[in-house]
Coordinates of C-alpha atoms and ligand atoms in Angstrom, one line a residue:
X7 CA 171.8 -115.6 14.4
X8 CA 174.4 -115.4 11.2
X9 CA 175.0 -112.7 8.7
X10 CA 175.9 -113.9 5.1
X11 CA 176.8 -112.0 2.3
X12 CA 175.0 -111.9 -0.9
X13 CA 178.4 -112.2 -2.9
X14 CA 179.1 -115.6 -1.5
X15 CA 182.3 -115.1 -1.2
X16 CA 182.7 -114.4 2.5
X17 CA 182.5 -116.4 5.8
X18 CA 179.1 -115.4 7.7
X19 CA 179.7 -113.2 10.6
X20 CA 177.7 -112.2 13.6
X21 CA 175.5 -109.1 13.9
X22 CA 178.3 -107.1 15.5
X23 CA 180.9 -107.8 12.7
X24 CA 178.0 -107.4 10.0
X25 CA 176.8 -103.9 11.4
X26 CA 180.9 -102.8 12.1
X27 CA 181.6 -103.8 8.5
X28 CA 179.0 -102.6 6.8
X29 CA 179.7 -104.1 3.3
X30 CA 181.1 -107.8 3.1
X31 CA 184.7 -108.3 2.2
X32 CA 183.8 -109.7 -0.8
X33 CA 181.5 -106.6 -1.7
X34 CA 178.4 -108.3 -1.0
X35 CA 175.9 -107.4 1.6
X36 CA 174.7 -108.9 4.6
X37 CA 171.7 -111.0 4.9
X38 CA 170.5 -112.7 8.1
X39 CA 170.7 -116.8 7.9
X40 CA 168.8 -118.3 8.3
X41 CA 165.9 -115.8 7.5
X42 CA 163.7 -115.4 10.8
X43 CA 160.1 -116.3 10.8
X44 CA 158.1 -115.5 14.0
X45 CA 154.9 -117.5 15.2
X46 CA 151.5 -116.7 13.9
X47 CA 150.3 -115.6 17.3
X48 CA 152.7 -112.6 17.2
X49 CA 150.9 -111.3 14.1
X50 CA 147.6 -111.8 14.7
X51 CA 148.2 -109.9 18.3
X52 CA 149.7 -107.2 16.3
X53 CA 146.5 -104.7 16.8
X54 CA 146.7 -102.7 19.9
X55 CA 150.2 -103.5 20.8
X56 CA 152.7 -100.8 21.4
X57 CA 155.3 -99.9 18.9
X58 CA 158.0 -100.9 21.5
X59 CA 156.8 -104.3 21.9
X60 CA 156.3 -105.1 18.7
X61 CA 159.5 -104.0 17.9
X62 CA 161.5 -105.7 20.8
X63 CA 159.5 -109.1 19.4
X64 CA 160.2 -108.8 16.0
X65 CA 163.8 -107.8 16.3
X66 CA 164.9 -110.3 19.2
X67 CA 165.7 -113.3 16.6
X68 CA 167.6 -111.0 14.4
X69 CA 169.7 -110.1 17.5
X70 CA 169.9 -113.6 18.9
X71 CA 172.1 -113.8 21.9
X72 CA 174.2 -110.8 21.3
X73 CA 172.5 -108.5 23.2
X74 CA 170.7 -109.2 26.5
X75 CA 166.8 -108.5 26.7
X76 CA 167.2 -105.4 29.2
X77 CA 170.0 -104.1 26.4
X78 CA 167.8 -104.7 23.2
X79 CA 164.8 -103.0 25.4
X80 CA 166.9 -100.1 25.6
X81 CA 168.1 -99.8 22.1
X82 CA 164.2 -100.3 21.1
X83 CA 163.4 -97.8 23.3
X84 CA 165.8 -95.0 22.3
X85 CA 165.0 -95.8 18.3
X86 CA 161.2 -96.1 18.5
X87 CA 160.9 -92.8 20.7
X88 CA 158.2 -91.2 18.5
X89 CA 155.0 -92.4 17.3
X90 CA 154.6 -94.0 13.6
X91 CA 150.4 -93.7 13.4
X92 CA 148.2 -94.6 10.4
X93 CA 146.1 -92.0 9.0
X94 CA 142.9 -93.1 6.9
X95 CA 142.8 -91.3 3.7
X96 CA 140.2 -91.4 0.9
X97 CA 139.5 -94.5 -1.2
X98 CA 141.0 -97.4 1.1
X99 CA 144.3 -95.7 1.4
X100 CA 145.8 -95.5 5.1
X101 CA 148.9 -93.3 5.4
X102 CA 151.7 -94.6 7.5
X103 CA 153.3 -91.8 8.7
X104 CA 157.2 -92.5 8.9
X105 CA 157.9 -88.6 9.6
X106 CA 157.3 -88.1 13.3
X107 CA 161.4 -88.5 14.1
X108 CA 164.0 -85.6 15.0
X109 CA 164.5 -85.1 11.2
X110 CA 160.8 -85.8 10.1
X111 CA 161.5 -88.5 7.7
X112 CA 161.8 -92.5 7.8
X113 CA 165.7 -92.7 7.8
X114 CA 165.2 -91.9 11.5
X115 CA 164.4 -95.0 12.2
X116 CA 167.4 -97.2 11.0
X117 CA 169.8 -94.2 11.7
X118 CA 169.3 -94.3 15.5
X119 CA 169.0 -98.1 15.6
X120 CA 172.0 -98.5 14.3
X121 CA 173.7 -96.0 16.2
X122 CA 172.9 -97.5 19.1
X123 CA 173.4 -100.9 18.4
X124 CA 177.2 -99.7 17.2
X125 CA 177.3 -98.7 20.5
X126 CA 175.9 -101.5 22.1
X127 CA 177.7 -104.3 20.4
X128 CA 181.7 -104.9 20.8
X129 CA 183.4 -104.5 17.9
X130 CA 185.1 -107.6 16.7
X131 CA 188.7 -107.6 17.2
X132 CA 189.0 -103.9 17.6
X133 CA 190.9 -101.7 19.9
X134 CA 187.3 -100.3 21.9
X135 CA 189.2 -97.1 22.5
X136 CA 189.5 -96.2 19.1
X137 CA 186.5 -94.4 18.0
X138 CA 184.4 -96.0 14.8
X139 CA 184.5 -93.7 11.4
X140 CA 181.0 -93.9 10.0
X141 CA 181.1 -92.8 6.5
X142 CA 177.9 -92.6 4.7
X143 CA 177.2 -90.8 1.1
X144 CA 173.3 -89.0 1.1
X145 CA 171.3 -87.8 -1.6
X146 CA 169.3 -85.7 1.2
X147 CA 167.8 -87.2 3.9
X148 CA 170.0 -90.0 4.9
X149 CA 172.9 -87.6 6.1
X150 CA 170.6 -85.4 8.4
X151 CA 169.4 -88.8 10.1
X152 CA 172.5 -90.1 10.5
X153 CA 174.2 -87.0 11.6
X154 CA 171.6 -86.4 13.7
X155 CA 171.5 -90.1 15.2
X156 CA 175.1 -90.3 15.9
X157 CA 175.9 -86.8 17.2
X158 CA 177.3 -86.8 20.4
X159 CA 177.5 -90.6 20.9
X160 CA 180.7 -91.7 22.4
X161 CA 183.5 -93.5 20.5
X162 CA 181.8 -92.4 17.1
X163 CA 182.9 -90.1 14.4
X164 CA 180.3 -89.2 11.6
X165 CA 181.6 -88.2 8.0
X166 CA 178.9 -87.3 5.8
X167 CA 179.2 -86.9 1.9
X168 CA 176.8 -85.0 0.1
X169 CA 176.6 -83.7 -3.7
X170 CA 177.4 -79.8 -3.3
X171 CA 174.0 -78.0 -4.6
X172 CA 172.2 -81.7 -5.0
X173 CA 170.6 -81.4 -1.6
X174 CA 168.1 -78.8 -0.6
X175 CA 168.9 -75.9 1.5
X176 CA 167.1 -77.1 4.7
X177 CA 168.9 -80.6 4.1
X178 CA 172.3 -79.3 4.3
X179 CA 171.5 -76.9 7.1
X180 CA 170.4 -80.4 8.9
X181 CA 173.5 -82.2 8.2
X182 CA 176.2 -79.5 8.3
X183 CA 175.5 -77.5 11.2
X184 CA 175.8 -79.9 14.0
X185 CA 179.7 -80.0 14.4
X186 CA 181.4 -81.6 17.2
X187 CA 182.0 -85.6 16.1
X188 CA 180.0 -84.9 12.9
X189 CA 182.0 -84.1 9.7
X190 CA 179.8 -82.6 6.7
X191 CA 181.7 -82.9 3.4
X192 CA 180.1 -81.0 0.2
X193 CA 181.4 -83.2 -2.7
X194 CA 181.8 -81.4 -6.3
X195 CA 179.7 -84.4 -8.1
X196 CA 176.5 -86.4 -7.9
X197 CA 174.9 -88.7 -5.1
X198 CA 176.4 -91.6 -7.3
X199 CA 180.1 -90.1 -7.0
X200 CA 179.5 -89.4 -3.3
X201 CA 178.5 -93.5 -3.2
X202 CA 181.4 -94.5 -5.5
X203 CA 184.2 -92.3 -3.0
X204 CA 182.3 -94.6 0.0
X205 CA 182.6 -98.0 -1.5
X206 CA 186.4 -97.0 -2.8
X207 CA 187.3 -96.0 0.9
X208 CA 185.8 -99.3 2.3
X209 CA 187.7 -101.4 -0.6
X210 CA 191.0 -99.9 0.7
X211 CA 191.7 -102.3 3.9
X212 CA 194.3 -100.4 5.2
X213 CA 192.5 -97.1 5.1
X214 CA 189.1 -99.0 6.5
X215 CA 191.1 -100.9 9.4
X216 CA 193.2 -97.7 10.3
X217 CA 190.1 -95.8 10.7
X218 CA 187.7 -98.5 11.8
X219 CA 185.5 -97.5 8.7
X220 CA 181.7 -98.7 9.3
X221 CA 178.7 -97.8 7.1
X222 CA 176.0 -96.2 8.0
X223 CA 174.2 -96.3 4.4
X224 CA 171.4 -98.7 3.8
X225 CA 174.0 -100.9 2.9
X226 CA 174.4 -101.6 6.4
X227 CA 172.3 -104.4 7.8
X228 CA 171.8 -102.6 11.0
X229 CA 169.4 -99.6 9.1
X230 CA 167.4 -102.1 7.7
X231 CA 165.9 -104.4 10.3
X232 CA 164.1 -101.7 12.9
X233 CA 162.5 -100.8 9.3
X234 CA 161.0 -104.2 9.1
X235 CA 158.9 -103.3 12.6
X236 CA 156.9 -100.8 11.1
X237 CA 155.5 -102.6 8.4
X238 CA 154.0 -104.8 11.1
X239 CA 152.9 -101.9 13.4
X240 CA 151.2 -100.3 10.2
X241 CA 149.0 -103.3 9.5
X242 CA 148.3 -103.9 13.0
X243 CA 146.5 -100.2 13.2
X244 CA 144.3 -101.1 9.8
X245 CA 140.7 -101.6 10.9
X246 CA 139.6 -104.8 12.0
X247 CA 138.9 -106.9 9.1
X248 CA 140.7 -105.2 6.5
X249 CA 142.8 -108.3 5.2
X250 CA 146.4 -108.3 4.0
X251 CA 146.8 -104.9 2.4
X252 CA 149.3 -103.7 -0.5
X253 CA 151.9 -101.9 0.4
X254 CA 153.2 -98.5 -1.4
X255 CA 157.0 -97.8 -1.1
X256 CA 158.5 -95.0 -2.5
X257 CA 161.7 -96.3 -3.7
X258 CA 165.2 -95.3 -4.0
X259 CA 168.2 -97.1 -2.7
X260 CA 165.6 -100.1 -2.2
X261 CA 166.4 -100.4 1.7
X262 CA 163.0 -99.7 2.7
X263 CA 161.4 -102.3 0.2
X264 CA 164.1 -104.8 1.6
X265 CA 163.1 -104.3 5.0
X266 CA 159.5 -104.9 4.1
X267 CA 160.1 -108.0 2.2
X268 CA 162.2 -109.1 5.5
X269 CA 159.1 -108.2 7.6
X270 CA 157.1 -110.5 4.9
X271 CA 159.8 -113.3 5.3
X272 CA 159.1 -113.1 9.0
X273 CA 155.5 -114.1 8.4
X274 CA 153.7 -110.3 7.9
X275 CA 150.8 -111.1 5.6
X276 CA 150.9 -108.6 2.9
X277 CA 149.1 -108.6 -0.6
X278 CA 151.5 -107.1 -2.9
X279 CA 154.6 -104.5 -2.8
X280 CA 154.0 -101.7 -5.0
X281 CA 157.6 -99.9 -5.6
X282 CA 157.2 -96.5 -6.8
X283 CA 160.1 -94.7 -8.1
X284 CA 161.0 -91.3 -10.0
X285 CA 162.4 -91.2 -13.0
X286 CA 165.4 -93.0 -11.9
X287 CA 163.7 -96.4 -13.3
X288 CA 166.5 -99.2 -12.4
X289 CA 163.9 -101.2 -10.7
X290 CA 161.1 -101.2 -13.2
X291 CA 163.4 -101.8 -16.1
X292 CA 164.7 -104.8 -13.9
X293 CA 161.5 -106.2 -13.5
X294 CA 160.5 -106.0 -17.4
X295 CA 163.5 -106.9 -18.7
X296 CA 165.3 -109.1 -16.5
X297 CA 168.4 -107.1 -17.0
X298 CA 169.8 -104.8 -14.1
X299 CA 171.2 -101.6 -15.6
X300 CA 172.7 -98.8 -13.4
X301 CA 173.1 -95.4 -15.2
X302 CA 174.1 -92.2 -13.7
X303 CA 171.1 -90.7 -11.6
X304 CA 168.6 -88.0 -12.9
X305 CA 167.7 -85.1 -10.6
X306 CA 164.0 -85.0 -9.7
X307 CA 161.8 -83.3 -7.2
X308 CA 162.1 -86.2 -4.9
X309 CA 165.6 -86.0 -4.5
X310 CA 166.2 -88.2 -1.8
X311 CA 165.1 -91.2 -4.5
X312 CA 167.6 -90.1 -7.0
X313 CA 169.5 -93.2 -7.3
X314 CA 170.9 -94.8 -10.4
X315 CA 172.5 -97.8 -9.3
X316 CA 170.4 -98.9 -6.1
X317 CA 172.6 -100.8 -3.8
X318 CA 169.7 -103.1 -2.5
X319 CA 169.0 -104.2 -5.7
X320 CA 171.5 -107.0 -4.9
X321 CA 170.0 -108.1 -1.6
X322 CA 166.1 -108.1 -3.4
X323 CA 167.8 -110.3 -6.4
X324 CA 169.3 -112.9 -3.7
X325 CA 166.2 -112.9 -1.8
X326 CA 164.6 -114.0 -5.1
X327 CA 166.9 -116.6 -6.3
X328 CA 168.0 -114.0 -8.7
X329 CA 164.8 -114.4 -10.6
X330 CA 163.1 -111.4 -11.9
X331 CA 160.0 -113.3 -12.6
X332 CA 159.6 -114.3 -8.8
X333 CA 160.3 -110.7 -7.8
X334 CA 157.6 -109.8 -9.8
X335 CA 155.1 -111.8 -8.4
X336 CA 155.6 -110.0 -4.9
X337 CA 157.2 -106.4 -6.3
X338 CA 154.8 -104.5 -8.8
X339 CA 157.4 -101.3 -9.7
X340 CA 156.4 -98.1 -11.8
X341 CA 158.1 -95.2 -12.4
X342 CA 156.8 -91.5 -12.4
X343 CA 158.2 -88.3 -13.6
X344 CA 158.2 -84.8 -11.9
X345 CA 155.2 -83.4 -13.9
X346 CA 153.2 -86.2 -12.1
X347 CA 154.5 -85.5 -8.9
X348 CA 153.5 -81.8 -9.2
X349 CA 149.9 -82.6 -10.2
X350 CA 149.6 -85.4 -7.5
X351 CA 150.8 -83.0 -4.7
X352 CA 148.1 -80.3 -5.9
X353 CA 145.2 -82.5 -6.5
X354 CA 145.4 -84.4 -3.4
X355 CA 145.8 -81.3 -1.6
X356 CA 142.6 -79.7 -3.3
X357 CA 140.6 -82.9 -2.9
X358 CA 141.5 -84.1 0.4
X359 CA 143.6 -81.3 2.5
X360 CA 146.3 -83.5 3.0
X361 CA 149.7 -82.4 2.1
X362 CA 152.0 -85.1 0.2
X363 CA 155.9 -84.3 0.5
X364 CA 157.3 -85.2 -3.3
X365 CA 158.4 -88.5 -2.3
X366 CA 155.1 -89.9 -0.9
X367 CA 153.5 -88.3 -4.2
X368 CA 155.2 -90.7 -6.1
X369 CA 153.7 -93.5 -4.1
X370 CA 150.3 -92.2 -4.5
X371 CA 151.1 -92.2 -8.3
X372 CA 152.3 -95.9 -7.9
X373 CA 149.0 -97.0 -6.2
X374 CA 147.2 -95.2 -8.6
X375 CA 149.0 -96.9 -11.6
X376 CA 148.9 -100.2 -9.9
X377 CA 145.0 -99.9 -9.5
X378 CA 144.5 -98.8 -13.1
X379 CA 146.7 -101.6 -14.3
X380 CA 145.1 -104.2 -12.4
X381 CA 141.6 -103.4 -11.4
X382 CA 142.6 -104.2 -7.7
X383 CA 141.3 -102.2 -5.7
X384 CA 142.4 -103.5 -2.2
X385 CA 143.2 -101.5 0.4
X386 CA 146.6 -100.0 0.5
X387 CA 149.2 -99.1 3.3
X388 CA 151.1 -95.7 1.4
X389 CA 154.3 -95.0 3.3
X390 CA 154.7 -91.5 3.9
X391 CA 158.3 -91.1 3.7
X392 CA 159.1 -87.5 4.6
X393 CA 157.2 -84.6 6.1
X394 CA 155.9 -82.0 3.3
X395 CA 157.7 -79.4 5.2
X396 CA 160.8 -80.9 4.9
X397 CA 160.4 -80.0 0.9
X398 CA 158.8 -76.7 1.8
X399 CA 160.3 -75.1 -1.4
X400 CA 158.8 -77.7 -3.9
X401 CA 155.6 -78.1 -1.8
X402 CA 155.4 -74.3 -1.5
X403 CA 155.8 -73.5 -5.1
X404 CA 153.3 -76.0 -6.4
X405 CA 150.5 -74.9 -3.9
X406 CA 151.3 -71.3 -4.4
X407 CA 151.5 -70.8 -0.9
X408 CA 154.3 -71.3 2.0
X409 CA 154.3 -74.6 4.1
X410 CA 154.9 -73.5 7.6
X411 CA 158.1 -75.1 8.9
X412 CA 157.6 -77.2 12.1
X413 CA 159.9 -75.9 15.2
X414 CA 162.6 -78.4 15.1
X415 CA 163.3 -77.0 11.3
X416 CA 162.7 -73.7 12.1
X417 CA 165.6 -73.8 14.6
X418 CA 168.2 -75.5 12.4
X419 CA 168.1 -73.0 9.9
X420 CA 169.3 -70.3 11.9
X421 CA 172.7 -72.1 12.5
X422 CA 176.0 -71.5 10.3
X423 CA 177.1 -74.1 8.0
X424 CA 180.1 -75.9 9.2
X425 CA 181.4 -78.2 6.1
X426 CA 184.4 -79.1 4.0
X427 CA 184.5 -79.2 0.3
X428 CA 186.2 -82.0 -2.1
X429 CA 186.2 -82.7 -5.6
X430 CA 184.7 -86.3 -6.6
X431 CA 188.2 -88.3 -6.2
X432 CA 189.3 -91.0 -3.7
X433 CA 192.5 -89.3 -3.0
X434 CA 190.8 -86.3 -1.8
X435 CA 188.4 -88.2 0.5
X436 CA 191.4 -90.2 1.8
X437 CA 193.4 -87.1 2.6
X438 CA 190.2 -85.5 4.5
X439 CA 189.8 -88.9 6.5
X440 CA 193.3 -89.2 7.7
X441 CA 193.2 -85.7 8.6
X442 CA 190.1 -86.0 10.9
X443 CA 191.7 -88.9 12.4
X444 CA 194.8 -87.0 13.4
X445 CA 197.2 -87.9 11.2
X446 CA 197.2 -85.0 8.6
Ligands
PLP30 C1 165.7 -92.4 1.3 C2 164.4 -91.5 1.0 C3 163.1 -92.8 0.1 C4 164.1 -94.3 -0.3 O1 164.2 -94.7 0.5 P1 165.0 -96.3 -0.1 O2 165.2 -96.9 1.2 O3 166.4 -95.7 -0.3 O4 164.6 -96.8 -1.2 C5 162.0 -92.2 -0.2 N1 161.6 -91.0 0.7 C6 162.5 -90.4 1.5 C7 161.9 -89.2 1.9 C8 163.8 -90.6 1.6 O5 164.5 -90.0 2.4

């Protein structure tokens, strides 16, 4: 299997090279070439098949001969070490619970797979004795998931940039209390500033090669591939005879949505994707106008989706031949404000007893809007991207009662913060990276 750049100006590479590079040298993002397609029997036999078996079979063609079957089994077993169940709710809605991992959000899946892939695949042309530096910008959840996934993995160092004051106190505790090979960096700026700094560091060839920089953002194809797995696993858990469902994806940087498109291209039968975004409406605007207009991000209650310049739009555009009309046939997008999020969390809790986190609530709103606009009442798989307790301050305030913390989160609240602080300037990040690499 080869991986090509969406920018088309760099040669195709192996999976090892794609995951160690993160971004292609021409600034594009990697996509598999050719796109794998699995036999129909694989999809017909999804019901009842264990998650690990689905993962192994679905991922094998993307990995090709770069890992032997035994090693792939290990990587899969260590990645999918928690269940991903489906819970039926009212009105033909099925909740795909992606929040049973160590940091209670779907990003655990991608981060755990990537950490193990980087450890398992030989870095091309690189001194294996030198640690890989994983550089990641986070708007909240990514940082915690990546930090946890890499913490203690030999031969890796993780530098996590987050907007100071732009993540919840709990999110900050999750990423800035680990220590060891995890360096948490509070940036005086927005998530987009963090992402810009990360892109800048990768664009500096001397720095990137000296530090063996690699990315764990969803620009890294190693994050996306395992996310295709739970789309298939979710469909496999629907009641017999349900047919191809709508799939609702609460979206920000569009990595999760792109993984869903990969699953569909592999042959998974889906009715349509509903991409639900918060007030950061780049995707709906692109589909409506045909023009992509990145903009500064707006802070919302669903802060892990506060993205004003979604990286994976480049992959989506590529996958649909840069034709917004074609993309619109498969992806229906909608935007929802904080007031609607509040109303939905409260109303759904009252009516059904189910507690939605703010991101999943955006998905609920997206489905509602789609059904009203189209009259299409098909069953829907709603991706529940985070556990409501992860956003306990927001959810608790809306409900007027505190949300109990799961024990895993309770524990990290007591730990002291270990973080560094920098202004949103490339020079400050470079200085920090060189110091961490022992050059300072
Ligand atoms: C990251 C995140 C999203 C958005 O996912 P993308 O792949 O960036 O579109 C949605 N919900 C939660 C809880 C997240 O952490």
